[in-house]
Amino acid sequence: MRHLRWSIVPLCVAAFAACDSAPAGPGGAGGGADLAVTAAVLGAVPVLNDGNGHLYEAVAADPTTGINWDGARAAAEGMSEGGCQGYLVSITTEAENDFVTSDLGEVVPLIGNGYWIGAHQPTGDGTEDPGVGWEWVSGDAFGAFTDWADGQPDDTGVHGHEDAAHFTSVSTGGFGGSDVKWDDLNKAETAMGYVVEFDGECVLADLLAAQIDIKPGSDEGPPPINLKSQGKIAVAVLSVDGVFDATTIDPATVTLGDGADPDTPVAENKHGKLMASWEDLTGDGLDDAIFHFRTQELVDNNDLHPATTELLLQGDTAGGDTFSGTDAVRVF
């Protein structure tokens, strides 16, 4: 039996003020007004490359500051998805390059330097041949496949020595076209983001865990829950193309709590229908799931109390797969 894992995101923002009932969807029934959630709230989701089983994610930097190569490398290596460790992408085949540049189209923004990749010259002072000494941060052999723009690498930037690679747009006449190629740039310069690859061919459980993780749009820490709230807590679960279909979740099996039986089931509306809905929250053309839980029912079941620091979501899909996931919360 497969086990899935994801993070829980409350979508009613005013200290979990009452949410409206969610409409009926493919996997369950409900009633009431739509719950409006934008992709910015949910954040980015890594993309699975069927060709090699790796996950990839394009991470945008602060548009006012950008990010240098060393910063991008450190940030990438601080990321993980399921059992897979992140690093700046190491592109070793044409197929992998095509996947990154087509499925992660934001790697070349309209303005500014395109996203960093993991190719660099770890040694040298710029006096050597610009094309010598390149390595991938992953340790993969460099040179079996490259996709440099014409005349690159060339060490001719404003900083002279250019010792890291990034994506750029080119045309027949030079830079600024519609084709995506590699260019060299000094590590101290800034780009608009970076591409992360997650190591290893993750086992199915790890892939599902990584793909369904939902990241809030702010860095304010664990979401707050008011123990006196008379409202509901909404939990979103994303579908991921080719990996997980959230519309297969059976809402009658979904519970939220501390993992000790019995946890709190999905709330019912005034007509006795489960408050579950399915809609495309991220704009990827796939319906995602939203479940609602009554705060006071969680409190009454002792699933939520002053000492609670995380909640567990679990249940089954219609096909019999079990899933579970935890996320930190801040109770007041």
mmCIF file of C-alpha atoms in Angstrom:
data_model
loop_
_atom_site.group_PDB
_atom_site.id
_atom_site.type_symbol
_atom_site.label_atom_id
_atom_site.label_comp_id
_atom_site.label_asym_id
_atom_site.label_seq_id
_atom_site.Cartn_x
_atom_site.Cartn_y
_atom_site.Cartn_z
ATOM 1 C CA MET A 1 0.000 0.000 0.000
ATOM 2 C CA ARG A 2 1.404 3.378 -0.990
ATOM 3 C CA HIS A 3 1.721 6.197 1.502
ATOM 4 C CA LEU A 4 1.622 9.849 0.477
ATOM 5 C CA ARG A 5 2.682 12.894 2.406
ATOM 6 C CA TRP A 6 2.089 16.637 2.132
ATOM 7 C CA SER A 7 1.914 19.851 4.149
ATOM 8 C CA ILE A 8 -1.263 21.456 5.402
ATOM 9 C CA VAL A 9 -2.120 25.052 4.543
ATOM 10 C CA PRO A 10 -5.009 26.907 6.202
ATOM 11 C CA LEU A 11 -6.716 29.074 3.594
ATOM 12 C CA CYS A 12 -9.023 31.204 5.774
ATOM 13 C CA VAL A 13 -6.716 34.022 6.698
ATOM 14 C CA ALA A 14 -8.282 36.104 9.460
ATOM 15 C CA ALA A 15 -7.232 33.824 12.316
ATOM 16 C CA PHE A 16 -9.356 31.123 10.751
ATOM 17 C CA ALA A 17 -12.533 33.130 10.595
ATOM 18 C CA ALA A 18 -15.495 31.140 9.329
ATOM 19 C CA CYS A 19 -15.082 29.876 5.767
ATOM 20 C CA ASP A 20 -18.018 29.398 3.448
ATOM 21 C CA SER A 21 -19.089 25.883 2.587
ATOM 22 C CA ALA A 22 -17.236 24.496 -0.406
ATOM 23 C CA PRO A 23 -19.085 23.421 -3.572
ATOM 24 C CA ALA A 24 -19.493 19.847 -4.652
ATOM 25 C CA GLY A 25 -16.696 18.326 -6.741
ATOM 26 C CA PRO A 26 -15.658 15.067 -8.392
ATOM 27 C CA GLY A 27 -14.802 13.209 -5.223
ATOM 28 C CA GLY A 28 -17.465 14.341 -2.798
ATOM 29 C CA ALA A 29 -20.368 16.628 -2.031
ATOM 30 C CA GLY A 30 -20.794 19.991 -0.406
ATOM 31 C CA GLY A 31 -22.632 23.259 -0.834
ATOM 32 C CA GLY A 32 -22.233 27.021 -0.653
ATOM 33 C CA ALA A 33 -19.902 29.642 -2.032
ATOM 34 C CA ASP A 34 -16.648 29.028 -3.856
ATOM 35 C CA LEU A 35 -13.398 29.313 -1.927
ATOM 36 C CA ALA A 36 -11.114 31.624 -3.881
ATOM 37 C CA VAL A 37 -7.433 30.666 -3.645
ATOM 38 C CA THR A 38 -4.681 31.915 -5.927
ATOM 39 C CA ALA A 39 -1.524 30.195 -7.091
ATOM 40 C CA ALA A 40 0.483 32.803 -5.191
ATOM 41 C CA VAL A 41 -0.977 31.491 -1.936
ATOM 42 C CA LEU A 42 -0.072 27.913 -2.669
ATOM 43 C CA GLY A 43 3.402 28.472 -4.047
ATOM 44 C CA ALA A 44 5.428 26.483 -6.557
ATOM 45 C CA VAL A 45 5.421 22.732 -6.960
ATOM 46 C CA PRO A 46 8.400 20.736 -8.296
ATOM 47 C CA VAL A 47 7.964 19.112 -11.703
ATOM 48 C CA LEU A 48 8.656 15.438 -12.387
ATOM 49 C CA ASN A 49 10.826 14.534 -15.388
ATOM 50 C CA ASP A 50 9.514 11.183 -16.581
ATOM 51 C CA GLY A 51 12.730 10.673 -18.543
ATOM 52 C CA ASN A 52 14.968 10.273 -15.510
ATOM 53 C CA GLY A 53 12.652 10.238 -12.483
ATOM 54 C CA HIS A 54 14.137 13.453 -11.065
ATOM 55 C CA LEU A 55 12.230 16.428 -9.706
ATOM 56 C CA TYR A 56 13.007 19.985 -10.817
ATOM 57 C CA GLU A 57 11.958 23.383 -9.554
ATOM 58 C CA ALA A 58 12.561 26.887 -10.891
ATOM 59 C CA VAL A 59 12.955 29.286 -7.958
ATOM 60 C CA ALA A 60 12.515 33.017 -8.534
ATOM 61 C CA ALA A 61 14.764 35.407 -6.623
ATOM 62 C CA ASP A 62 13.672 38.697 -5.102
ATOM 63 C CA PRO A 63 13.170 40.800 -8.257
ATOM 64 C CA THR A 64 14.711 43.856 -6.588
ATOM 65 C CA THR A 65 17.990 42.153 -5.663
ATOM 66 C CA GLY A 66 18.346 38.985 -7.738
ATOM 67 C CA ILE A 67 20.690 36.291 -6.444
ATOM 68 C CA ASN A 68 24.352 35.515 -7.127
ATOM 69 C CA TRP A 69 25.592 32.038 -8.019
ATOM 70 C CA ASP A 70 26.991 31.168 -4.590
ATOM 71 C CA GLY A 71 23.734 32.239 -2.969
ATOM 72 C CA ALA A 72 21.747 30.181 -5.447
ATOM 73 C CA ARG A 73 23.922 27.127 -4.822
ATOM 74 C CA ALA A 74 23.496 27.410 -1.051
ATOM 75 C CA ALA A 75 19.745 27.897 -1.370
ATOM 76 C CA ALA A 76 19.376 24.909 -3.693
ATOM 77 C CA GLU A 77 21.392 22.670 -1.406
ATOM 78 C CA GLY A 78 19.178 23.742 1.476
ATOM 79 C CA MET A 79 16.122 22.302 -0.266
ATOM 80 C CA SER A 80 14.788 18.763 -0.206
ATOM 81 C CA GLU A 81 11.681 17.008 -1.471
ATOM 82 C CA GLY A 82 10.724 13.703 0.103
ATOM 83 C CA GLY A 83 13.938 11.698 0.273
ATOM 84 C CA CYS A 84 15.659 13.744 -2.446
ATOM 85 C CA GLN A 85 18.356 16.370 -1.820
ATOM 86 C CA GLY A 86 18.396 19.549 -3.903
ATOM 87 C CA TYR A 87 21.286 21.082 -5.856
ATOM 88 C CA LEU A 88 21.673 23.468 -8.781
ATOM 89 C CA VAL A 89 20.544 21.600 -11.869
ATOM 90 C CA SER A 90 23.175 19.521 -13.677
ATOM 91 C CA ILE A 91 22.159 19.095 -17.314
ATOM 92 C CA THR A 92 23.908 16.160 -18.928
ATOM 93 C CA THR A 93 21.685 15.294 -21.913
ATOM 94 C CA GLU A 94 19.800 17.118 -24.630
ATOM 95 C CA ALA A 95 16.546 15.564 -23.406
ATOM 96 C CA GLU A 96 17.112 16.916 -19.903
ATOM 97 C CA ASN A 97 17.942 20.358 -21.265
ATOM 98 C CA ASP A 98 14.791 20.346 -23.405
ATOM 99 C CA PHE A 99 12.712 19.326 -20.381
ATOM 100 C CA VAL A 100 14.043 22.146 -18.196
ATOM 101 C CA THR A 101 13.724 24.867 -20.830
ATOM 102 C CA SER A 102 10.238 23.784 -21.933
ATOM 103 C CA ASP A 103 8.555 22.666 -18.682
ATOM 104 C CA LEU A 104 10.160 25.424 -16.601
ATOM 105 C CA GLY A 105 9.724 28.265 -19.060
ATOM 106 C CA GLU A 106 10.358 30.965 -16.465
ATOM 107 C CA VAL A 107 14.078 30.111 -16.453
ATOM 108 C CA VAL A 108 14.575 32.940 -18.971
ATOM 109 C CA PRO A 109 12.665 36.045 -17.792
ATOM 110 C CA LEU A 110 11.836 38.892 -20.130
ATOM 111 C CA ILE A 111 14.200 41.184 -18.225
ATOM 112 C CA GLY A 112 17.504 40.344 -16.558
ATOM 113 C CA ASN A 113 19.822 37.354 -16.547
ATOM 114 C CA GLY A 114 18.196 33.946 -16.881
ATOM 115 C CA TYR A 115 18.278 31.439 -14.035
ATOM 116 C CA TRP A 116 21.519 29.939 -12.723
ATOM 117 C CA ILE A 117 22.413 26.307 -13.391
ATOM 118 C CA GLY A 118 25.014 24.121 -11.677
ATOM 119 C CA ALA A 119 27.914 24.473 -14.130
ATOM 120 C CA HIS A 120 30.932 26.414 -12.827
ATOM 121 C CA GLN A 121 34.713 26.739 -12.853
ATOM 122 C CA PRO A 122 35.713 26.003 -9.245
ATOM 123 C CA THR A 123 39.336 27.039 -9.747
ATOM 124 C CA GLY A 124 41.193 29.460 -11.948
ATOM 125 C CA ASP A 125 41.765 33.201 -12.100
ATOM 126 C CA GLY A 126 40.416 33.902 -15.541
ATOM 127 C CA THR A 127 43.722 33.568 -17.350
ATOM 128 C CA GLU A 128 42.930 30.048 -18.539
ATOM 129 C CA ASP A 129 40.897 29.154 -21.613
ATOM 130 C CA PRO A 130 37.270 30.172 -20.873
ATOM 131 C CA GLY A 131 36.100 26.717 -21.897
ATOM 132 C CA VAL A 132 38.425 24.794 -19.568
ATOM 133 C CA GLY A 133 37.732 23.441 -16.088
ATOM 134 C CA TRP A 134 33.948 23.457 -16.047
ATOM 135 C CA GLU A 135 32.226 21.105 -13.585
ATOM 136 C CA TRP A 136 28.732 20.279 -12.399
ATOM 137 C CA VAL A 137 28.049 20.786 -8.698
ATOM 138 C CA SER A 138 26.472 17.314 -8.607
ATOM 139 C CA GLY A 139 29.749 15.667 -9.593
ATOM 140 C CA ASP A 140 28.328 14.518 -12.939
ATOM 141 C CA ALA A 141 30.871 14.539 -15.749
ATOM 142 C CA PHE A 142 30.886 17.809 -17.675
ATOM 143 C CA GLY A 143 31.076 17.944 -21.447
ATOM 144 C CA ALA A 144 29.046 14.965 -22.668
ATOM 145 C CA PHE A 145 26.387 17.523 -23.534
ATOM 146 C CA THR A 146 26.597 21.316 -23.537
ATOM 147 C CA ASP A 147 24.326 23.987 -24.961
ATOM 148 C CA TRP A 148 26.416 27.138 -24.917
ATOM 149 C CA ALA A 149 25.300 30.087 -27.005
ATOM 150 C CA ASP A 150 27.546 30.817 -29.987
ATOM 151 C CA GLY A 151 30.929 32.094 -28.814
ATOM 152 C CA GLN A 152 30.300 31.157 -25.173
ATOM 153 C CA PRO A 153 31.871 30.786 -22.681
ATOM 154 C CA ASP A 154 34.054 33.820 -23.348
ATOM 155 C CA ASP A 155 35.078 35.580 -20.088
ATOM 156 C CA THR A 156 34.146 38.977 -21.537
ATOM 157 C CA GLY A 157 31.632 40.249 -18.976
ATOM 158 C CA VAL A 158 31.885 43.424 -16.931
ATOM 159 C CA HIS A 159 33.721 41.482 -14.203
ATOM 160 C CA GLY A 160 36.156 39.851 -16.628
ATOM 161 C CA HIS A 161 36.434 36.285 -15.381
ATOM 162 C CA GLU A 162 33.076 34.512 -15.844
ATOM 163 C CA ASP A 163 32.988 31.304 -13.842
ATOM 164 C CA ALA A 164 29.341 30.159 -13.647
ATOM 165 C CA ALA A 165 26.609 29.329 -16.140
ATOM 166 C CA HIS A 166 23.070 30.596 -16.529
ATOM 167 C CA PHE A 167 20.301 30.469 -19.097
ATOM 168 C CA THR A 168 19.979 33.279 -21.616
ATOM 169 C CA SER A 169 17.868 34.041 -24.664
ATOM 170 C CA VAL A 170 19.554 34.290 -28.038
ATOM 171 C CA SER A 171 18.813 34.861 -31.700
ATOM 172 C CA THR A 172 20.778 34.443 -34.890
ATOM 173 C CA GLY A 173 22.225 37.897 -34.394
ATOM 174 C CA GLY A 174 23.142 37.575 -30.727
ATOM 175 C CA PHE A 175 21.383 37.817 -27.381
ATOM 176 C CA GLY A 176 17.737 38.688 -26.826
ATOM 177 C CA GLY A 177 16.032 36.162 -29.097
ATOM 178 C CA SER A 178 13.607 33.327 -28.550
ATOM 179 C CA ASP A 179 16.087 30.446 -28.255
ATOM 180 C CA VAL A 180 17.336 29.396 -24.811
ATOM 181 C CA LYS A 181 21.060 28.712 -24.452
ATOM 182 C CA TRP A 182 23.779 28.747 -21.781
ATOM 183 C CA ASP A 183 26.001 31.739 -21.096
ATOM 184 C CA ASP A 184 28.861 32.317 -18.672
ATOM 185 C CA LEU A 185 28.649 34.992 -15.993
ATOM 186 C CA ASN A 186 30.730 36.004 -13.010
ATOM 187 C CA LYS A 187 29.514 34.311 -9.820
ATOM 188 C CA ALA A 188 29.256 37.688 -8.086
ATOM 189 C CA GLU A 189 26.703 38.964 -10.576
ATOM 190 C CA THR A 190 23.011 38.371 -10.035
ATOM 191 C CA ALA A 191 20.394 36.425 -11.943
ATOM 192 C CA MET A 192 16.610 36.392 -11.593
ATOM 193 C CA GLY A 193 16.498 32.907 -10.074
ATOM 194 C CA TYR A 194 17.905 29.407 -10.209
ATOM 195 C CA VAL A 195 16.895 25.865 -11.159
ATOM 196 C CA VAL A 196 16.970 23.107 -8.542
ATOM 197 C CA GLU A 197 17.282 19.401 -9.328
ATOM 198 C CA PHE A 198 16.588 16.803 -6.653
ATOM 199 C CA ASP A 199 18.994 13.880 -6.573
ATOM 200 C CA GLY A 200 18.201 10.252 -7.200
ATOM 201 C CA GLU A 201 15.279 8.503 -8.793
ATOM 202 C CA CYS A 202 12.936 8.987 -5.867
ATOM 203 C CA VAL A 203 10.810 6.053 -4.832
ATOM 204 C CA LEU A 204 7.105 6.492 -5.507
ATOM 205 C CA ALA A 205 6.291 7.448 -1.926
ATOM 206 C CA ASP A 206 8.961 10.147 -1.962
ATOM 207 C CA LEU A 207 7.796 11.499 -5.301
ATOM 208 C CA LEU A 208 4.244 11.752 -4.052
ATOM 209 C CA ALA A 209 5.396 13.321 -0.824
ATOM 210 C CA ALA A 210 7.382 15.942 -2.681
ATOM 211 C CA GLN A 211 4.818 16.690 -5.331
ATOM 212 C CA ILE A 212 1.925 17.260 -2.974
ATOM 213 C CA ASP A 213 3.758 19.548 -0.592
ATOM 214 C CA ILE A 214 2.015 22.940 -0.448
ATOM 215 C CA LYS A 215 4.049 25.994 0.459
ATOM 216 C CA PRO A 216 2.353 29.152 1.745
ATOM 217 C CA GLY A 217 3.048 32.400 -0.014
ATOM 218 C CA SER A 218 4.578 34.094 3.017
ATOM 219 C CA ASP A 219 7.402 33.363 5.454
ATOM 220 C CA GLU A 220 5.465 34.246 8.586
ATOM 221 C CA GLY A 221 6.017 30.880 10.207
ATOM 222 C CA PRO A 222 3.446 28.273 11.248
ATOM 223 C CA PRO A 223 -0.146 29.328 10.528
ATOM 224 C CA PRO A 224 -2.061 30.625 13.551
ATOM 225 C CA ILE A 225 -5.148 28.889 14.938
ATOM 226 C CA ASN A 226 -7.463 30.611 17.405
ATOM 227 C CA LEU A 227 -8.808 28.009 19.839
ATOM 228 C CA LYS A 228 -11.920 30.142 20.358
ATOM 229 C CA SER A 229 -12.714 30.392 16.663
ATOM 230 C CA GLN A 230 -16.186 29.267 15.636
ATOM 231 C CA GLY A 231 -15.086 28.906 12.050
ATOM 232 C CA LYS A 232 -13.401 26.238 9.980
ATOM 233 C CA ILE A 233 -9.897 25.317 8.869
ATOM 234 C CA ALA A 234 -9.460 24.695 5.135
ATOM 235 C CA VAL A 235 -6.804 22.273 3.906
ATOM 236 C CA ALA A 236 -5.710 22.123 0.248
ATOM 237 C CA VAL A 237 -4.188 19.139 -1.546
ATOM 238 C CA LEU A 238 -2.679 19.605 -5.014
ATOM 239 C CA SER A 239 -2.981 17.327 -7.996
ATOM 240 C CA VAL A 240 0.283 16.803 -9.876
ATOM 241 C CA ASP A 241 0.289 15.707 -13.507
ATOM 242 C CA GLY A 242 1.320 12.080 -13.849
ATOM 243 C CA VAL A 243 1.935 11.689 -10.115
ATOM 244 C CA PHE A 244 -1.146 12.317 -7.985
ATOM 245 C CA ASP A 245 -4.811 13.022 -8.738
ATOM 246 C CA ALA A 246 -6.438 14.771 -5.782
ATOM 247 C CA THR A 247 -9.893 14.084 -7.209
ATOM 248 C CA THR A 248 -9.425 10.409 -6.307
ATOM 249 C CA ILE A 249 -9.387 11.201 -2.578
ATOM 250 C CA ASP A 250 -12.374 9.806 -0.697
ATOM 251 C CA PRO A 251 -13.409 12.687 1.608
ATOM 252 C CA ALA A 252 -15.301 10.293 3.889
ATOM 253 C CA THR A 253 -11.929 8.862 4.975
ATOM 254 C CA VAL A 254 -10.086 12.157 5.484
ATOM 255 C CA THR A 255 -9.340 13.261 9.045
ATOM 256 C CA LEU A 256 -7.330 15.984 10.738
ATOM 257 C CA GLY A 257 -5.869 15.788 14.214
ATOM 258 C CA ASP A 258 -3.021 14.468 16.338
ATOM 259 C CA GLY A 259 -2.938 10.946 14.894
ATOM 260 C CA ALA A 260 -4.589 9.360 17.919
ATOM 261 C CA ASP A 261 -7.965 7.788 17.135
ATOM 262 C CA PRO A 262 -10.424 9.175 16.579
ATOM 263 C CA ASP A 263 -9.191 12.211 14.642
ATOM 264 C CA THR A 264 -11.680 14.799 13.392
ATOM 265 C CA PRO A 265 -13.466 14.079 10.098
ATOM 266 C CA VAL A 266 -14.248 16.526 7.316
ATOM 267 C CA ALA A 267 -17.003 18.918 8.405
ATOM 268 C CA GLU A 268 -20.584 18.620 7.148
ATOM 269 C CA ASN A 269 -22.676 21.537 5.947
ATOM 270 C CA LYS A 270 -26.229 22.207 7.163
ATOM 271 C CA HIS A 271 -27.546 19.657 4.653
ATOM 272 C CA GLY A 272 -25.307 16.906 5.995
ATOM 273 C CA LYS A 273 -22.944 16.984 2.999
ATOM 274 C CA LEU A 274 -19.187 16.766 3.451
ATOM 275 C CA MET A 275 -17.465 20.089 2.939
ATOM 276 C CA ALA A 276 -15.060 19.061 0.214
ATOM 277 C CA SER A 277 -14.520 20.592 -3.206
ATOM 278 C CA TRP A 278 -12.294 20.263 -6.236
ATOM 279 C CA GLU A 279 -11.017 23.165 -8.294
ATOM 280 C CA ASP A 280 -7.856 24.198 -10.102
ATOM 281 C CA LEU A 281 -5.996 26.240 -7.480
ATOM 282 C CA THR A 282 -2.696 26.641 -9.310
ATOM 283 C CA GLY A 283 -3.788 27.197 -12.899
ATOM 284 C CA ASP A 284 -2.182 24.003 -14.195
ATOM 285 C CA GLY A 285 -5.416 22.596 -15.618
ATOM 286 C CA LEU A 286 -5.756 19.963 -12.875
ATOM 287 C CA ASP A 287 -8.418 19.973 -10.168
ATOM 288 C CA ASP A 288 -7.082 20.118 -6.608
ATOM 289 C CA ALA A 289 -8.856 19.197 -3.378
ATOM 290 C CA ILE A 290 -10.030 21.410 -0.512
ATOM 291 C CA PHE A 291 -11.299 20.006 2.789
ATOM 292 C CA HIS A 292 -12.830 21.934 5.698
ATOM 293 C CA PHE A 293 -12.659 21.068 9.397
ATOM 294 C CA ARG A 294 -14.516 22.781 12.244
ATOM 295 C CA THR A 295 -12.122 24.336 14.733
ATOM 296 C CA GLN A 296 -14.344 23.647 17.742
ATOM 297 C CA GLU A 297 -14.817 20.026 16.731
ATOM 298 C CA LEU A 298 -11.029 19.668 16.698
ATOM 299 C CA VAL A 299 -10.903 21.276 20.148
ATOM 300 C CA ASP A 300 -13.702 19.076 21.509
ATOM 301 C CA ASN A 301 -11.931 15.934 20.227
ATOM 302 C CA ASN A 302 -8.697 17.082 21.904
ATOM 303 C CA ASP A 303 -7.050 17.136 18.459
ATOM 304 C CA LEU A 304 -6.345 20.815 18.986
ATOM 305 C CA HIS A 305 -5.255 22.310 22.313
ATOM 306 C CA PRO A 306 -2.776 24.899 23.665
ATOM 307 C CA ALA A 307 0.162 22.473 23.388
ATOM 308 C CA THR A 308 -0.517 21.532 19.743
ATOM 309 C CA THR A 309 2.397 22.310 17.441
ATOM 310 C CA GLU A 310 1.401 20.290 14.376
ATOM 311 C CA LEU A 311 -1.616 18.607 12.817
ATOM 312 C CA LEU A 312 -1.834 15.361 10.868
ATOM 313 C CA LEU A 313 -4.004 14.929 7.775
ATOM 314 C CA GLN A 314 -4.721 11.371 6.648
ATOM 315 C CA GLY A 315 -7.147 9.284 4.645
ATOM 316 C CA ASP A 316 -7.561 7.063 1.590
ATOM 317 C CA THR A 317 -8.007 7.432 -2.138
ATOM 318 C CA ALA A 318 -10.857 5.674 -3.907
ATOM 319 C CA GLY A 319 -8.278 3.156 -5.112
ATOM 320 C CA GLY A 320 -7.277 2.213 -1.571
ATOM 321 C CA ASP A 321 -4.012 4.143 -1.289
ATOM 322 C CA THR A 322 -3.440 5.704 2.124
ATOM 323 C CA PHE A 323 -1.975 9.157 2.596
ATOM 324 C CA SER A 324 -0.860 11.210 5.566
ATOM 325 C CA GLY A 325 0.921 14.474 6.186
ATOM 326 C CA THR A 326 1.805 16.847 8.965
ATOM 327 C CA ASP A 327 2.342 20.561 9.184
ATOM 328 C CA ALA A 328 3.341 22.890 12.001
ATOM 329 C CA VAL A 329 0.720 25.209 13.493
ATOM 330 C CA ARG A 330 0.726 28.021 16.030
ATOM 331 C CA VAL A 331 -2.137 27.859 18.529
ATOM 332 C CA PHE A 332 -3.330 30.812 20.590
#
